[in-house]
Tab-separated table of C-alpha atoms in Angstrom:
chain	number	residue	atom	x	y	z
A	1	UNK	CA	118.761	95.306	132.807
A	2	UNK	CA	116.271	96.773	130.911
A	3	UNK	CA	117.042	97.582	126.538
A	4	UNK	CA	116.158	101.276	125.917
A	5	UNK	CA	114.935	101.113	122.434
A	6	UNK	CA	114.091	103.978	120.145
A	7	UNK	CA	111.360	103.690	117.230
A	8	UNK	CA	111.764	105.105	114.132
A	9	UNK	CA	108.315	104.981	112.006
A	10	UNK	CA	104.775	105.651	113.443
A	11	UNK	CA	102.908	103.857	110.829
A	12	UNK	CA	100.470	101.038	111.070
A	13	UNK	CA	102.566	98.061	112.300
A	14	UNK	CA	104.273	100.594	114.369
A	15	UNK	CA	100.955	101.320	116.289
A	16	UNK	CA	100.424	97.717	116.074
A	17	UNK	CA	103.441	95.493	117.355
A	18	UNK	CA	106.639	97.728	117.872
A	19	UNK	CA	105.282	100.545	119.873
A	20	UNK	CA	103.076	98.673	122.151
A	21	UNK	CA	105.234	95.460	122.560
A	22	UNK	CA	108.472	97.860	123.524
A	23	UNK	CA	106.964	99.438	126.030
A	24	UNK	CA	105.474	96.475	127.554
A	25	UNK	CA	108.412	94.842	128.856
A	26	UNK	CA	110.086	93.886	130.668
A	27	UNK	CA	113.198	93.484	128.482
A	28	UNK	CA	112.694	96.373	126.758
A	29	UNK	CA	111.509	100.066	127.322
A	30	UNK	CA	110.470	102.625	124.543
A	31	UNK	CA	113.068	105.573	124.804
A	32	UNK	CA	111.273	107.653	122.284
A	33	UNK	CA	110.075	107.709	118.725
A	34	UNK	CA	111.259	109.594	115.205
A	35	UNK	CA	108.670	109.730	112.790
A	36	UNK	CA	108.543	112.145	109.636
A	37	UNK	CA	105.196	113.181	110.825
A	38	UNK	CA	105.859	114.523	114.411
A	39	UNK	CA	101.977	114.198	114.645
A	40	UNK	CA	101.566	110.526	114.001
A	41	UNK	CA	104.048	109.521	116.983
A	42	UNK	CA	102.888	111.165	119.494
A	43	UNK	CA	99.777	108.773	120.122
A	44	UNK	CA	102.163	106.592	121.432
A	45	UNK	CA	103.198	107.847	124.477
A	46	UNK	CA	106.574	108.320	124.152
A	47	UNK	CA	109.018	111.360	123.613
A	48	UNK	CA	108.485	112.564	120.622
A	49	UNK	CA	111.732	113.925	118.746
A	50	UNK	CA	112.186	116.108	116.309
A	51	UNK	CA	115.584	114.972	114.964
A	52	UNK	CA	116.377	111.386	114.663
A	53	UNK	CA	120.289	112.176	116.099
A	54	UNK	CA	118.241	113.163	119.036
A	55	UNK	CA	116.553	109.513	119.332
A	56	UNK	CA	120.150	107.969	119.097
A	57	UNK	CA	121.158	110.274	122.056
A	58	UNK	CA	118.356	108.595	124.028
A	59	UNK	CA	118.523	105.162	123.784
A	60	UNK	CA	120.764	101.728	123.589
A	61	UNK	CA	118.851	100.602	120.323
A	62	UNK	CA	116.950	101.446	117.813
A	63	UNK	CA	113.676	99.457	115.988
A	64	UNK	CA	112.611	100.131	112.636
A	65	UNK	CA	109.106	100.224	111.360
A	66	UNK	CA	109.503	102.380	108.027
A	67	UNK	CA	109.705	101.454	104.452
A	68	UNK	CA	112.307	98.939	103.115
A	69	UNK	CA	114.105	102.148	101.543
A	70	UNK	CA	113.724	104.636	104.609
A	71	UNK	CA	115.456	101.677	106.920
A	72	UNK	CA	118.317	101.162	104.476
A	73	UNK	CA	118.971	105.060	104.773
A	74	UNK	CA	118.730	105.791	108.508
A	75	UNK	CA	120.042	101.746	109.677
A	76	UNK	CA	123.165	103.305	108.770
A	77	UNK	CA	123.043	106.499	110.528
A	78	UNK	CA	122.473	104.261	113.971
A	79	UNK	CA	124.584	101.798	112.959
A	80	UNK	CA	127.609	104.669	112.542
A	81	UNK	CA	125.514	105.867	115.798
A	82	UNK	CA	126.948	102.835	117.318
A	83	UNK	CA	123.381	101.599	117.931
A	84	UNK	CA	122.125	97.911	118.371
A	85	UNK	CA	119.764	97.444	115.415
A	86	UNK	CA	115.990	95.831	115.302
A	87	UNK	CA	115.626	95.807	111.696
A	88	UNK	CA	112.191	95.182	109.586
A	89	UNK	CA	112.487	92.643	106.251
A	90	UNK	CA	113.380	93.300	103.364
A	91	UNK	CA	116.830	94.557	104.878
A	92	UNK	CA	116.487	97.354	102.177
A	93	UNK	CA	114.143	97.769	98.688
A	94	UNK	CA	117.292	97.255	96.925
A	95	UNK	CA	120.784	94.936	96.794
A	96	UNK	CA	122.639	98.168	96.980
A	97	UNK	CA	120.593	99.460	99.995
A	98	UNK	CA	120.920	96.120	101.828
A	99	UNK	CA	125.033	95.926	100.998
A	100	UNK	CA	125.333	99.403	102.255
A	101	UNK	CA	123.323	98.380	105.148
A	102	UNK	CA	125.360	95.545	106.159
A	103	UNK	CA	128.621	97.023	105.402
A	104	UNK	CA	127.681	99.851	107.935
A	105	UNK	CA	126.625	97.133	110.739
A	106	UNK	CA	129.628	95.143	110.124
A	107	UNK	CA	131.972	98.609	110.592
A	108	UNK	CA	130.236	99.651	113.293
A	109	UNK	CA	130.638	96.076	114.996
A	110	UNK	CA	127.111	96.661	116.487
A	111	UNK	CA	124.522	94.309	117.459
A	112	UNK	CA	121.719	93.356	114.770
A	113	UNK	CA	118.630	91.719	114.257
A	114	UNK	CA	115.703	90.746	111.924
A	115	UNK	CA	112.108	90.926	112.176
A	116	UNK	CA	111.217	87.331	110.566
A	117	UNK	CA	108.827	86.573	112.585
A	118	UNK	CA	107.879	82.876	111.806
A	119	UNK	CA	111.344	82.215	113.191
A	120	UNK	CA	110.701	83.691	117.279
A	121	UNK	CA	107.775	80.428	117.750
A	122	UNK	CA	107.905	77.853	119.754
A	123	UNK	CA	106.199	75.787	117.171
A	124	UNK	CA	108.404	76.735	114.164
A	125	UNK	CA	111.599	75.842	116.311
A	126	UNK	CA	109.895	72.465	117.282
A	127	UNK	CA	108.827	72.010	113.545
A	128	UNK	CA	112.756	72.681	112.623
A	129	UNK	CA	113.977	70.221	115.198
A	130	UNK	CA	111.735	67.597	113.967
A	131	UNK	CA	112.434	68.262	110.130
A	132	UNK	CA	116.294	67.661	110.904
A	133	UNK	CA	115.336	64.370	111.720
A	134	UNK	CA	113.732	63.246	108.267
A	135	UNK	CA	116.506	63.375	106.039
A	136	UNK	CA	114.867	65.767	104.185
A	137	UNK	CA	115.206	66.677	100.340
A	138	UNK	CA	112.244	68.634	99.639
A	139	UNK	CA	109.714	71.163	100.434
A	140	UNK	CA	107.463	73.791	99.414
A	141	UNK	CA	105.786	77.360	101.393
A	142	UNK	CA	103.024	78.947	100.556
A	143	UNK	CA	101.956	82.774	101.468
A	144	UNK	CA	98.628	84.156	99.954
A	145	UNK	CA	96.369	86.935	101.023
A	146	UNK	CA	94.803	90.001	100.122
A	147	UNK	CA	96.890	92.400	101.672
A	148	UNK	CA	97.366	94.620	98.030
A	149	UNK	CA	93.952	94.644	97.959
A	150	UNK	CA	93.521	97.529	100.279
A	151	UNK	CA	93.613	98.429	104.275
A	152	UNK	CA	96.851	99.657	106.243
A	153	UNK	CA	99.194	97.038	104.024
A	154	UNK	CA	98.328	98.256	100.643
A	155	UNK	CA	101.334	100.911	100.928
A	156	UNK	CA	103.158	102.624	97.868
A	157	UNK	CA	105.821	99.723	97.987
A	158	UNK	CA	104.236	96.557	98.427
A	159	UNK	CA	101.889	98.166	95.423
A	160	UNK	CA	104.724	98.764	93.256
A	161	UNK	CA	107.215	95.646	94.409
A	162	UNK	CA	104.208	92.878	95.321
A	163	UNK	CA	104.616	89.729	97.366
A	164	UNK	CA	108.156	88.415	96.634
A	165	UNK	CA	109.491	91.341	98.531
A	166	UNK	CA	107.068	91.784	101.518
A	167	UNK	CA	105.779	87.991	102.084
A	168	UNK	CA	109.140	86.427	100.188
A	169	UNK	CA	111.282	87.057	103.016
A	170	UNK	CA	109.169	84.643	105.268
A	171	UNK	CA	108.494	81.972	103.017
A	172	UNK	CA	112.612	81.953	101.955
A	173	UNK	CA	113.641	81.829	105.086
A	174	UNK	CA	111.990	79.069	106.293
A	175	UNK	CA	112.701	77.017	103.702
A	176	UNK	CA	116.555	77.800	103.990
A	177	UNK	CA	116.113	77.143	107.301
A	178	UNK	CA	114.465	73.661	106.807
A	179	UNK	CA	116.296	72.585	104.161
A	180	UNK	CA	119.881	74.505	104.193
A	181	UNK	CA	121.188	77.058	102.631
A	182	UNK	CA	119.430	78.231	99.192
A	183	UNK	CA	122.281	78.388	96.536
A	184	UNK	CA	119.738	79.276	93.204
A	185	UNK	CA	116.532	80.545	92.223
A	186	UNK	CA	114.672	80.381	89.458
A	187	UNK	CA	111.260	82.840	89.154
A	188	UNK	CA	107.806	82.884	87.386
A	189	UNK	CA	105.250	84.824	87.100
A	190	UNK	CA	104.231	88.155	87.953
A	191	UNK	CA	105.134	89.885	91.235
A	192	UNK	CA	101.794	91.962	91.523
A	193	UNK	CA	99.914	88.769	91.269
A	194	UNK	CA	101.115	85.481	91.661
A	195	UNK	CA	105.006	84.599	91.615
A	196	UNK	CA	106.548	81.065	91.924
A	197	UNK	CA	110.093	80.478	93.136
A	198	UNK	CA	112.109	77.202	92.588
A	199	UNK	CA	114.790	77.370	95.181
A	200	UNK	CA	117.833	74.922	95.116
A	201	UNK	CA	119.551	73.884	98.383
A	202	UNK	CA	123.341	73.614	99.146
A	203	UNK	CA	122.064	69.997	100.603
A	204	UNK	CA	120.932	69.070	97.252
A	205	UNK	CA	117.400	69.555	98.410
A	206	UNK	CA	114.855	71.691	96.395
A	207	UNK	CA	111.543	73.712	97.139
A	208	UNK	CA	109.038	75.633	95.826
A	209	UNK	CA	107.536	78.294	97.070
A	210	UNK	CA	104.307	80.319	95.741
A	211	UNK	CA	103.711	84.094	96.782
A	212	UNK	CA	100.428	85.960	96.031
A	213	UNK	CA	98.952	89.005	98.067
A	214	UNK	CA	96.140	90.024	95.754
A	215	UNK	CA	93.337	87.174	96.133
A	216	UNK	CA	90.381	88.633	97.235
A	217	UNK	CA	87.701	86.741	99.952
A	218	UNK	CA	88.935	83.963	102.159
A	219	UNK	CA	92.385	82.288	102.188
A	220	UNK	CA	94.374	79.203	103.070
A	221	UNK	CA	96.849	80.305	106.426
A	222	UNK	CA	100.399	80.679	104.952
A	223	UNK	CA	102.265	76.996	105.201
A	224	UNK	CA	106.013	75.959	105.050
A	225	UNK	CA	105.587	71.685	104.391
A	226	UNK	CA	108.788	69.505	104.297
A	227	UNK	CA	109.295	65.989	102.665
A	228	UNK	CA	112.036	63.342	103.539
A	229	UNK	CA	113.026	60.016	103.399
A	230	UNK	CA	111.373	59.297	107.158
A	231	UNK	CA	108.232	61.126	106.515
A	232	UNK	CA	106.992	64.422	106.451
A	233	UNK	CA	106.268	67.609	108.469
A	234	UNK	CA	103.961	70.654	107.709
A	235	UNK	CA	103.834	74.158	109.660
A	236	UNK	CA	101.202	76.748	109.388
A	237	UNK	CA	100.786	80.235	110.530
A	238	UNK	CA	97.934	79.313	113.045
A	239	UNK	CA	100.234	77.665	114.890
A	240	UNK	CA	103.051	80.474	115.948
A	241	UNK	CA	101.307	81.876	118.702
A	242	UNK	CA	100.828	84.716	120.385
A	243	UNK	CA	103.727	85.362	122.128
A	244	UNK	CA	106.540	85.546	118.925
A	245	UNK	CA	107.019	89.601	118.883
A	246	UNK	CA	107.613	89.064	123.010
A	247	UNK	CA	110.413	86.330	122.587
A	248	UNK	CA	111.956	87.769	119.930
A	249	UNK	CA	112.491	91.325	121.981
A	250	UNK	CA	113.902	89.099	124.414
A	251	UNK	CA	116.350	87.553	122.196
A	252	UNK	CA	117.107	91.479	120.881
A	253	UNK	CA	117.786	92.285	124.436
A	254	UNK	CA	120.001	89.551	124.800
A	255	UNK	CA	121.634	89.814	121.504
A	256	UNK	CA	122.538	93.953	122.419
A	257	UNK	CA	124.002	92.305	126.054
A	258	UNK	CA	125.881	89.280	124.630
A	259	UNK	CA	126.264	90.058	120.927
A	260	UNK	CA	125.714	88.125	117.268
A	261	UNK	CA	122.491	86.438	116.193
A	262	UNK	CA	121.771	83.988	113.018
A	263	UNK	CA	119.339	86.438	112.248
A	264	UNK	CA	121.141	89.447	111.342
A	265	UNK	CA	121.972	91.932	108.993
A	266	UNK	CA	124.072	89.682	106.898
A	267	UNK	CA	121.124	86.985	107.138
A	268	UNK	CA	118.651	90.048	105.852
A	269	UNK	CA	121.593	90.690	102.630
A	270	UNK	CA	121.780	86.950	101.790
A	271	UNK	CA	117.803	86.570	101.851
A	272	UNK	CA	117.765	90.451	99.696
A	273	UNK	CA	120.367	88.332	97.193
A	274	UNK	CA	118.049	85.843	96.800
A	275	UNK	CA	114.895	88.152	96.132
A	276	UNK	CA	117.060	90.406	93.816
A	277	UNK	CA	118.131	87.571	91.590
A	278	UNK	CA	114.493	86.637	91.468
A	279	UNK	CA	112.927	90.087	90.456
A	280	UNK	CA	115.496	90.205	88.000
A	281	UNK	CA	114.263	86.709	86.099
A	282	UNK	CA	111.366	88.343	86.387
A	283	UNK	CA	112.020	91.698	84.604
């Protein structure tokens, strides 16, 4: 059966990946969208509504494509909604958003899932699979780009926050991922330009990871690269493919149908813990 999703946001990435790819199919079908400017989401071509309890009354689910802040307000109005839950990273701008957040998906008992994209490709679940085999006790990520620099991604918050909370997310959770469960950070540097982060495992293992999204001209692709005792294993963004927003609205559909998913709102808190303890090293 086909997920009914509603959209809340009409921005960029909204015009870009959530709009089109939910009304594409065929596991999901764009219900409608709720946008603070009407205006913006009607290009779409979806129902338009005017209140956002209105969206809820139209579909199974509802996908996020607002500001870190914005989601951490209305996730909880669908999640007391009882609505299935797409949500964006960061889970919130804030610990106390993304707590609140959680707490109201966990009440609710509904369905939840996060946007971390590296995580729906083929090649990064191959690249996992292969890492688990290396004994591995190291690693580090890298994420660098211009984005801050200007065009559709130079938005209030990314301007005022900087890379660890857009990009950080990414980088984090692959390395968690790779290496098991990140139990401390330490950060350096400065979150509008460049920001290190030495992240220690529950396996014993450690990474780095480095975080930049104001170099200007051409960059490296964003890389996650592994180290154990039987070799080594590297990952780049060239490699994910084209088909990641796709497979991972097929895993939401299933998720609404069948319930839980490693990536969900309490896997969005834990990586917001990690981030907040970070910005807070780094005043």
């Amino acid at each position: 059966m086909t997920l009914s999703v509603g959209l809340v946001g009409a921005g960029p990435w909204a015009e870009m990946v959530h709009a089109p790819m939910l009304a594409a199919g065929p596991n999901t079908r764009l219900a409608g969208v709720w946008a603070r400017r009407p205006e913006a989401a009607a290009r779409f071509g979806a129902p338009v509504f005017e209140r956002i309890e209105e969206l809820f009354d139209n579909c199974e689910a509802v996908a996020f494509s607002v500001p870190p802040a914005v989601q951490a307000e209305l996730g909880v109005l669908a999640a007391k909604a009882g609505k299935a839950l797409l949500l964006e990273k960061p889970l919130a701008a804030d610990l106390a958003g993304a707590r609140r957040l959680a707490e109201a998906v966990a009440e609710a008992g509904v369905p939840s899932q996060m946007v971390l994209t590296w995580r729906y490709s083929p090649a990064t679940r191959a690249f996992l699979a292969r890492v688990s085999a290396l004994e591995p006790f190291g690693g580090r990520a890298a994420n660098v780009s211009g984005a801050m620099l200007g065009g559709d991604f130079a938005t209030s918050w990314r301007l005022e926050r900087g890379a660890i909370l857009d990009v950080g997310p990414h980088m984090i959770d692959m390395l968690d991922a790779a290496l098991g469960k990140v139990v401390g950070v330490r950060a350096h540097g400065n979150p509008l330009g460049w920001v290190g982060l030495l992240l220690e495992h529950e396996t014993g293992a450690v990474s780095e990871a480095s975080l930049c999204m104001s170099v200007p001209g051409e960059v490296p692709p964003s890389q996650v690269e592994i180290y154990g005792r039987l070799g080594r294993e590297s990952l780049d963004d060239t490699r994910l493919g084209s088909d990641v927003f796709s497979l991972m609205l097929a895993e939401f559909a299933l998720t609404v149908r069948r319930g839980g998913h490693p990536l969900d709102a309490a896997h969005g808190l834990r990586l917001q813990e990690i981030i907040a303890a970070a910005e807070e090293q780094l005043g």
